[in-house]
Short mmCIF file of C-alpha atoms and ligand atoms in Angstrom, two decimals:
data_model
loop_
_atom_site.label_atom_id
_atom_site.label_comp_id
_atom_site.label_asym_id
_atom_site.label_seq_id
_atom_site.Cartn_x
_atom_site.Cartn_y
_atom_site.Cartn_z
CA UNK A 55 0.00 0.00 0.00
CA UNK A 56 1.16 3.50 -0.74
CA UNK A 57 2.57 5.54 2.17
CA UNK A 58 -0.11 8.21 1.66
CA UNK A 59 -2.84 5.88 2.96
CA UNK A 60 -1.10 3.91 5.71
CA UNK A 61 -3.15 5.46 8.54
CA UNK A 62 -6.44 4.46 6.90
CA UNK A 63 -8.60 1.44 7.74
CA UNK A 64 -8.74 -1.15 4.95
CA UNK A 65 -12.27 -0.04 4.03
CA UNK A 66 -10.80 3.25 2.75
CA UNK A 67 -7.21 2.27 1.94
CA UNK A 68 -8.12 -0.27 -0.78
CA UNK A 69 -10.44 1.88 -2.90
CA UNK A 70 -8.15 4.92 -2.53
CA UNK A 71 -5.17 2.85 -3.65
CA UNK A 72 -7.12 1.56 -6.66
CA UNK A 73 -8.17 5.11 -7.58
CA UNK A 74 -4.80 6.68 -6.76
CA UNK A 75 -3.94 7.78 -10.29
CA UNK A 76 -7.20 9.73 -10.50
CA UNK A 77 -6.90 11.38 -7.09
CA UNK A 78 -4.60 14.14 -8.41
CA UNK A 79 -3.59 16.50 -5.62
CA UNK A 80 -5.43 14.33 -3.05
CA UNK A 81 -3.22 11.28 -3.67
CA UNK A 82 -0.38 12.32 -1.39
CA UNK A 83 -1.51 12.66 2.22
CA UNK A 84 -4.73 11.32 3.74
CA UNK A 85 -5.06 11.49 7.54
CA UNK A 86 -7.57 9.29 9.34
CA UNK A 87 -9.12 9.92 12.77
CA UNK A 88 -11.55 7.65 14.62
CA UNK A 89 -13.13 10.68 16.30
CA UNK A 90 -12.65 14.45 16.01
CA UNK A 91 -14.63 17.57 16.90
CA UNK A 92 -14.71 18.73 13.28
CA UNK A 93 -12.49 17.64 10.39
CA UNK A 94 -12.62 21.26 9.19
CA UNK A 95 -10.87 22.37 12.39
CA UNK A 96 -8.15 19.72 12.04
CA UNK A 97 -7.58 20.58 8.36
CA UNK A 98 -7.61 24.33 9.18
CA UNK A 99 -4.92 23.88 11.83
CA UNK A 100 -2.73 21.92 9.40
CA UNK A 101 -3.33 24.55 6.72
CA UNK A 102 -2.28 27.36 9.04
CA UNK A 103 0.89 25.45 9.87
CA UNK A 104 1.72 25.33 6.16
CA UNK A 105 0.33 21.96 5.01
CA UNK A 106 0.50 21.49 1.27
CA UNK A 107 -2.59 21.93 -0.86
CA UNK A 108 -4.28 18.55 -1.20
CA UNK A 109 -4.11 17.39 2.43
CA UNK A 110 -7.17 15.21 3.19
CA UNK A 111 -8.56 14.74 6.71
CA UNK A 112 -11.14 11.96 7.19
CA UNK A 113 -12.95 10.95 10.39
CA UNK A 114 -15.19 8.05 11.29
CA UNK A 115 -17.19 10.30 13.64
CA UNK A 116 -17.41 13.99 14.51
CA UNK A 117 -18.55 15.23 17.90
CA UNK A 118 -18.94 18.86 16.77
CA UNK A 119 -19.59 18.58 13.02
CA UNK A 120 -20.52 21.97 11.57
CA UNK A 121 -22.89 22.88 8.78
CA UNK A 122 -23.46 26.17 6.98
CA UNK A 123 -24.90 29.18 8.78
CA UNK A 124 -23.89 27.99 12.24
CA UNK A 125 -25.86 24.75 12.07
CA UNK A 126 -24.54 21.46 13.37
CA UNK A 127 -23.89 18.44 11.14
CA UNK A 128 -24.91 15.10 12.62
CA UNK A 129 -21.92 12.79 12.19
CA UNK A 130 -22.56 9.36 13.77
CA UNK A 131 -19.84 6.72 13.66
CA UNK A 132 -19.59 4.75 10.42
CA UNK A 133 -22.77 6.23 8.93
CA UNK A 134 -21.30 8.89 6.71
CA UNK A 135 -18.27 10.39 5.08
CA UNK A 136 -16.80 13.33 6.97
CA UNK A 137 -13.87 14.75 5.06
CA UNK A 138 -12.04 18.07 4.78
CA UNK A 139 -9.61 19.14 2.07
CA UNK A 140 -6.94 21.82 2.20
CA UNK A 141 -7.02 23.96 -0.94
CA UNK A 142 -5.00 27.02 -1.87
CA UNK A 143 -6.99 28.50 -4.77
CA UNK A 144 -6.40 31.86 -6.45
CA UNK A 145 -8.89 34.59 -5.50
CA UNK A 146 -10.77 33.99 -8.76
CA UNK A 147 -10.94 30.22 -8.33
CA UNK A 148 -11.99 30.58 -4.67
CA UNK A 149 -15.31 32.14 -5.74
CA UNK A 150 -16.45 28.97 -7.50
CA UNK A 151 -14.92 26.38 -5.19
CA UNK A 152 -18.18 25.44 -3.48
CA UNK A 153 -20.09 25.27 -6.77
CA UNK A 154 -17.38 23.01 -8.23
CA UNK A 155 -17.44 20.86 -5.10
CA UNK A 156 -21.23 20.45 -5.26
CA UNK A 157 -20.97 19.23 -8.84
CA UNK A 158 -18.05 16.95 -7.94
CA UNK A 159 -19.92 15.31 -5.06
CA UNK A 160 -22.84 14.48 -7.38
CA UNK A 161 -20.29 13.11 -9.91
CA UNK A 162 -18.55 11.02 -7.24
CA UNK A 163 -21.75 9.56 -5.76
CA UNK A 164 -22.99 8.62 -9.24
CA UNK A 165 -19.65 7.03 -10.19
CA UNK A 166 -19.44 5.00 -6.97
CA UNK A 167 -23.07 3.92 -6.64
CA UNK A 168 -25.09 4.82 -9.75
CA UNK A 169 -27.33 7.10 -7.64
CA UNK A 170 -28.35 10.25 -9.45
CA UNK A 171 -28.58 13.35 -7.22
CA UNK A 172 -29.11 17.05 -7.83
CA UNK A 173 -27.75 20.26 -6.36
CA UNK A 174 -29.63 22.97 -4.58
CA UNK A 175 -27.99 26.39 -4.43
CA UNK A 176 -25.45 26.97 -3.20
CA UNK A 177 -24.21 23.40 -2.82
CA UNK A 178 -26.55 21.05 -1.01
CA UNK A 179 -26.84 17.63 -2.63
CA UNK A 180 -30.41 16.36 -2.71
CA UNK A 181 -32.40 13.39 -3.89
CA UNK A 182 -36.16 12.94 -3.75
CA UNK A 183 -36.49 16.31 -2.00
CA UNK A 184 -34.22 15.29 0.88
CA UNK A 185 -30.68 16.31 1.69
CA UNK A 186 -27.99 13.69 1.20
CA UNK A 187 -24.78 15.70 1.41
CA UNK A 188 -23.55 19.17 2.30
CA UNK A 189 -20.46 21.26 1.77
CA UNK A 190 -18.89 23.81 4.09
CA UNK A 191 -16.07 25.94 2.67
CA UNK A 192 -14.20 27.96 5.28
CA UNK A 193 -11.67 30.42 3.93
CA UNK A 194 -8.67 32.22 5.37
CA UNK A 195 -6.19 34.50 3.60
CA UNK A 196 -3.93 31.65 2.55
CA UNK A 197 -6.27 28.69 2.09
CA UNK A 198 -9.77 27.27 1.87
CA UNK A 199 -10.86 24.26 3.91
CA UNK A 200 -13.49 22.39 1.94
CA UNK A 201 -15.56 20.19 4.25
CA UNK A 202 -17.82 17.54 2.74
CA UNK A 203 -20.39 15.51 4.65
CA UNK A 204 -22.21 12.64 2.89
CA UNK A 205 -24.91 10.50 4.51
CA UNK A 206 -24.14 6.95 3.49
CA UNK A 207 -26.23 4.83 5.86
CA UNK A 208 -29.53 5.60 7.52
CA UNK A 209 -28.67 6.55 11.10
CA UNK A 210 -30.27 7.70 14.31
CA UNK A 211 -30.26 11.36 13.28
CA UNK A 212 -31.91 13.96 15.53
CA UNK A 213 -35.66 14.19 14.65
CA UNK A 214 -35.36 17.59 12.92
CA UNK A 215 -32.59 16.21 10.68
CA UNK A 216 -34.27 12.84 10.08
CA UNK A 217 -37.33 14.50 8.56
CA UNK A 218 -35.29 16.34 5.92
CA UNK A 219 -32.38 13.97 5.33
CA UNK A 220 -31.73 10.81 3.41
CA UNK A 221 -28.72 8.60 2.75
CA UNK A 222 -27.27 6.75 -0.22
CA UNK A 223 -28.25 3.37 1.21
CA UNK A 224 -31.79 4.49 2.04
CA UNK A 225 -32.22 5.66 -1.57
CA UNK A 226 -30.71 2.57 -3.18
CA UNK A 227 -32.04 -0.01 -0.72
CA UNK A 228 -28.70 -1.81 -0.57
CA UNK A 229 -25.38 -1.49 1.26
CA UNK A 230 -22.71 0.66 -0.40
CA UNK A 231 -18.97 0.80 0.01
CA UNK A 232 -18.09 3.96 1.98
CA UNK A 233 -14.47 3.82 0.82
CA UNK A 234 -15.48 3.72 -2.82
CA UNK A 235 -17.76 6.75 -2.36
CA UNK A 236 -14.87 8.66 -0.77
CA UNK A 237 -12.42 7.62 -3.51
CA UNK A 238 -14.79 8.64 -6.33
CA UNK A 239 -15.68 11.94 -4.65
CA UNK A 240 -12.00 12.83 -4.16
CA UNK A 241 -11.26 11.92 -7.80
CA UNK A 242 -14.19 14.08 -8.90
CA UNK A 243 -13.18 17.07 -6.74
CA UNK A 244 -9.60 16.74 -8.09
CA UNK A 245 -10.92 16.83 -11.64
CA UNK A 246 -13.38 19.72 -11.19
CA UNK A 247 -10.87 21.71 -9.12
CA UNK A 248 -8.31 21.13 -11.89
CA UNK A 249 -10.80 22.69 -14.35
CA UNK A 250 -11.28 25.62 -11.99
CA UNK A 251 -7.55 26.24 -11.66
CA UNK A 252 -7.18 26.13 -15.45
CA UNK A 253 -10.04 28.63 -15.85
CA UNK A 254 -12.35 26.07 -17.47
CA UNK A 255 -15.22 27.47 -15.43
CA UNK A 256 -17.94 27.18 -18.09
CA UNK A 257 -17.96 23.38 -17.84
CA UNK A 258 -18.43 23.61 -14.07
CA UNK A 259 -21.25 26.16 -14.21
CA UNK A 260 -22.97 24.25 -17.05
CA UNK A 261 -22.74 20.97 -15.10
CA UNK A 262 -24.14 22.73 -12.02
CA UNK A 263 -27.08 24.08 -14.05
CA UNK A 264 -27.90 20.60 -15.36
CA UNK A 265 -27.84 19.13 -11.87
CA UNK A 266 -29.92 22.02 -10.51
CA UNK A 267 -32.60 21.78 -13.19
CA UNK A 268 -35.33 20.42 -10.85
CA UNK A 269 -34.80 23.37 -8.50
CA UNK A 270 -34.74 26.18 -11.04
CA UNK A 271 -38.08 27.90 -11.55
CA UNK A 272 -39.00 27.35 -7.92
CA UNK A 273 -39.86 30.09 -5.46
CA UNK A 274 -37.27 31.10 -2.87
CA UNK A 275 -37.44 33.26 0.22
CA UNK A 276 -34.62 35.16 1.92
CA UNK A 277 -34.03 37.98 4.33
CA UNK A 278 -32.13 41.13 3.66
CA UNK A 279 -31.78 44.15 5.98
CA UNK A 280 -34.35 42.60 8.31
CA UNK A 281 -36.99 42.21 5.59
CA UNK A 282 -38.33 39.04 4.01
CA UNK A 283 -38.28 38.78 0.20
CA UNK A 284 -39.47 36.14 -2.24
CA UNK A 285 -38.74 35.50 -5.90
CA UNK A 286 -38.29 32.82 -8.54
CA UNK A 287 -34.88 31.11 -8.72
CA UNK A 288 -33.96 31.36 -12.39
CA UNK A 289 -30.36 30.30 -12.79
CA UNK A 290 -26.86 30.78 -11.49
CA UNK A 291 -24.53 33.42 -12.77
CA UNK A 292 -21.07 32.62 -14.10
CA UNK A 293 -19.64 33.56 -10.69
CA UNK A 294 -21.96 31.16 -8.85
CA UNK A 295 -24.49 33.77 -7.60
CA UNK A 296 -28.16 32.72 -7.60
CA UNK A 297 -30.20 34.77 -10.09
CA UNK A 298 -33.68 35.46 -8.74
CA UNK A 299 -36.59 37.12 -10.55
CA UNK A 300 -38.58 39.53 -8.41
CA UNK A 301 -41.43 41.12 -10.35
CA UNK A 302 -39.91 42.60 -13.47
CA UNK A 303 -36.32 42.61 -12.17
CA UNK A 304 -33.63 40.07 -11.56
CA UNK A 305 -31.20 40.20 -8.68
CA UNK A 306 -28.21 38.19 -7.65
CA UNK A 307 -27.75 36.53 -4.29
CA UNK A 308 -24.13 35.84 -3.59
CA UNK A 309 -24.28 34.01 -0.28
CA UNK A 310 -26.39 33.43 2.80
CA UNK A 311 -29.63 31.72 3.58
CA UNK A 312 -32.21 31.02 0.90
CA UNK A 313 -35.29 29.00 1.74
CA UNK A 314 -36.76 26.95 -1.11
CA UNK A 315 -40.57 27.12 -0.99
C1 LIG B 502 -24.10 22.01 5.22
O1 LIG B 502 -24.81 21.55 4.32
O2 LIG B 502 -24.59 22.73 6.10
C2 LIG B 502 -22.62 21.72 5.22
C3 LIG B 502 -22.28 20.46 5.95
C4 LIG B 502 -20.80 20.14 5.95
C5 LIG B 502 -20.46 18.96 6.82
C6 LIG B 502 -19.02 18.56 6.69
S1 LIG B 502 -18.68 17.01 7.47
C7 LIG B 502 -16.97 17.27 7.24
C8 LIG B 502 -16.70 18.73 7.53
N1 LIG B 502 -16.49 18.94 8.95
C9 LIG B 502 -17.45 19.70 9.48
O3 LIG B 502 -17.52 20.03 10.69
N2 LIG B 502 -18.34 20.04 8.55
C10 LIG B 502 -17.98 19.52 7.25
#
């Protein structure tokens, strides 16, 4: 086995070794933890200490998994993939990192399991109206930590999460190989991130639009300056902003909370 994967359990080491040539910048150093607070914190600490771009931090369980907008991310042992990647994108590439990652996670899940999923702006991965995976990008001056959480098995999620969440196994009705899902998602992020670094952004935005098709045309609600607004989600812009039609105008939402109605 290659030295990059020696700390990994067999379940992950074998599929990563088989996929190694396609893992690109993620083929060199993968760190495994049985339990952490948040893989994003571990990866962020390594990044601040100068870790190379491409460091991968994977945990079997998180005790303080974080989601977007201050939410928590339920991370029971063995039930999901909890992984964080250290990236050092240019300022231009950084703007589309989460869009590229959302597309890559749908690519990776499809390649590993055949399950077709779609994206919901900015980068939730959904199937049958339920959330299956989420992405949390946390940036500092010198790096971005890209955290990816994928529900693989049905688990004892808190009731508020259980009502809105699903998992790959629940959708397919059969067991899936967690290591293979991780390997294919890393290969897909490596490929899409490569496109981003080479300025091939059109292919990323086009792929995102295809995977978001079921969501476009739906009504969204958001708050701005203390007021609630609604509009029709029309598309995403080339920089990843959500384009919303409100009456006769369109406006762009760059980040923050959007509720899909
Ligand atoms: C979201 O949809 O709100 C984003 C969820 C991101 C969860 C992942 S799990 C691995 C990484 N570590 C964390 O604490 N969060 C991200």
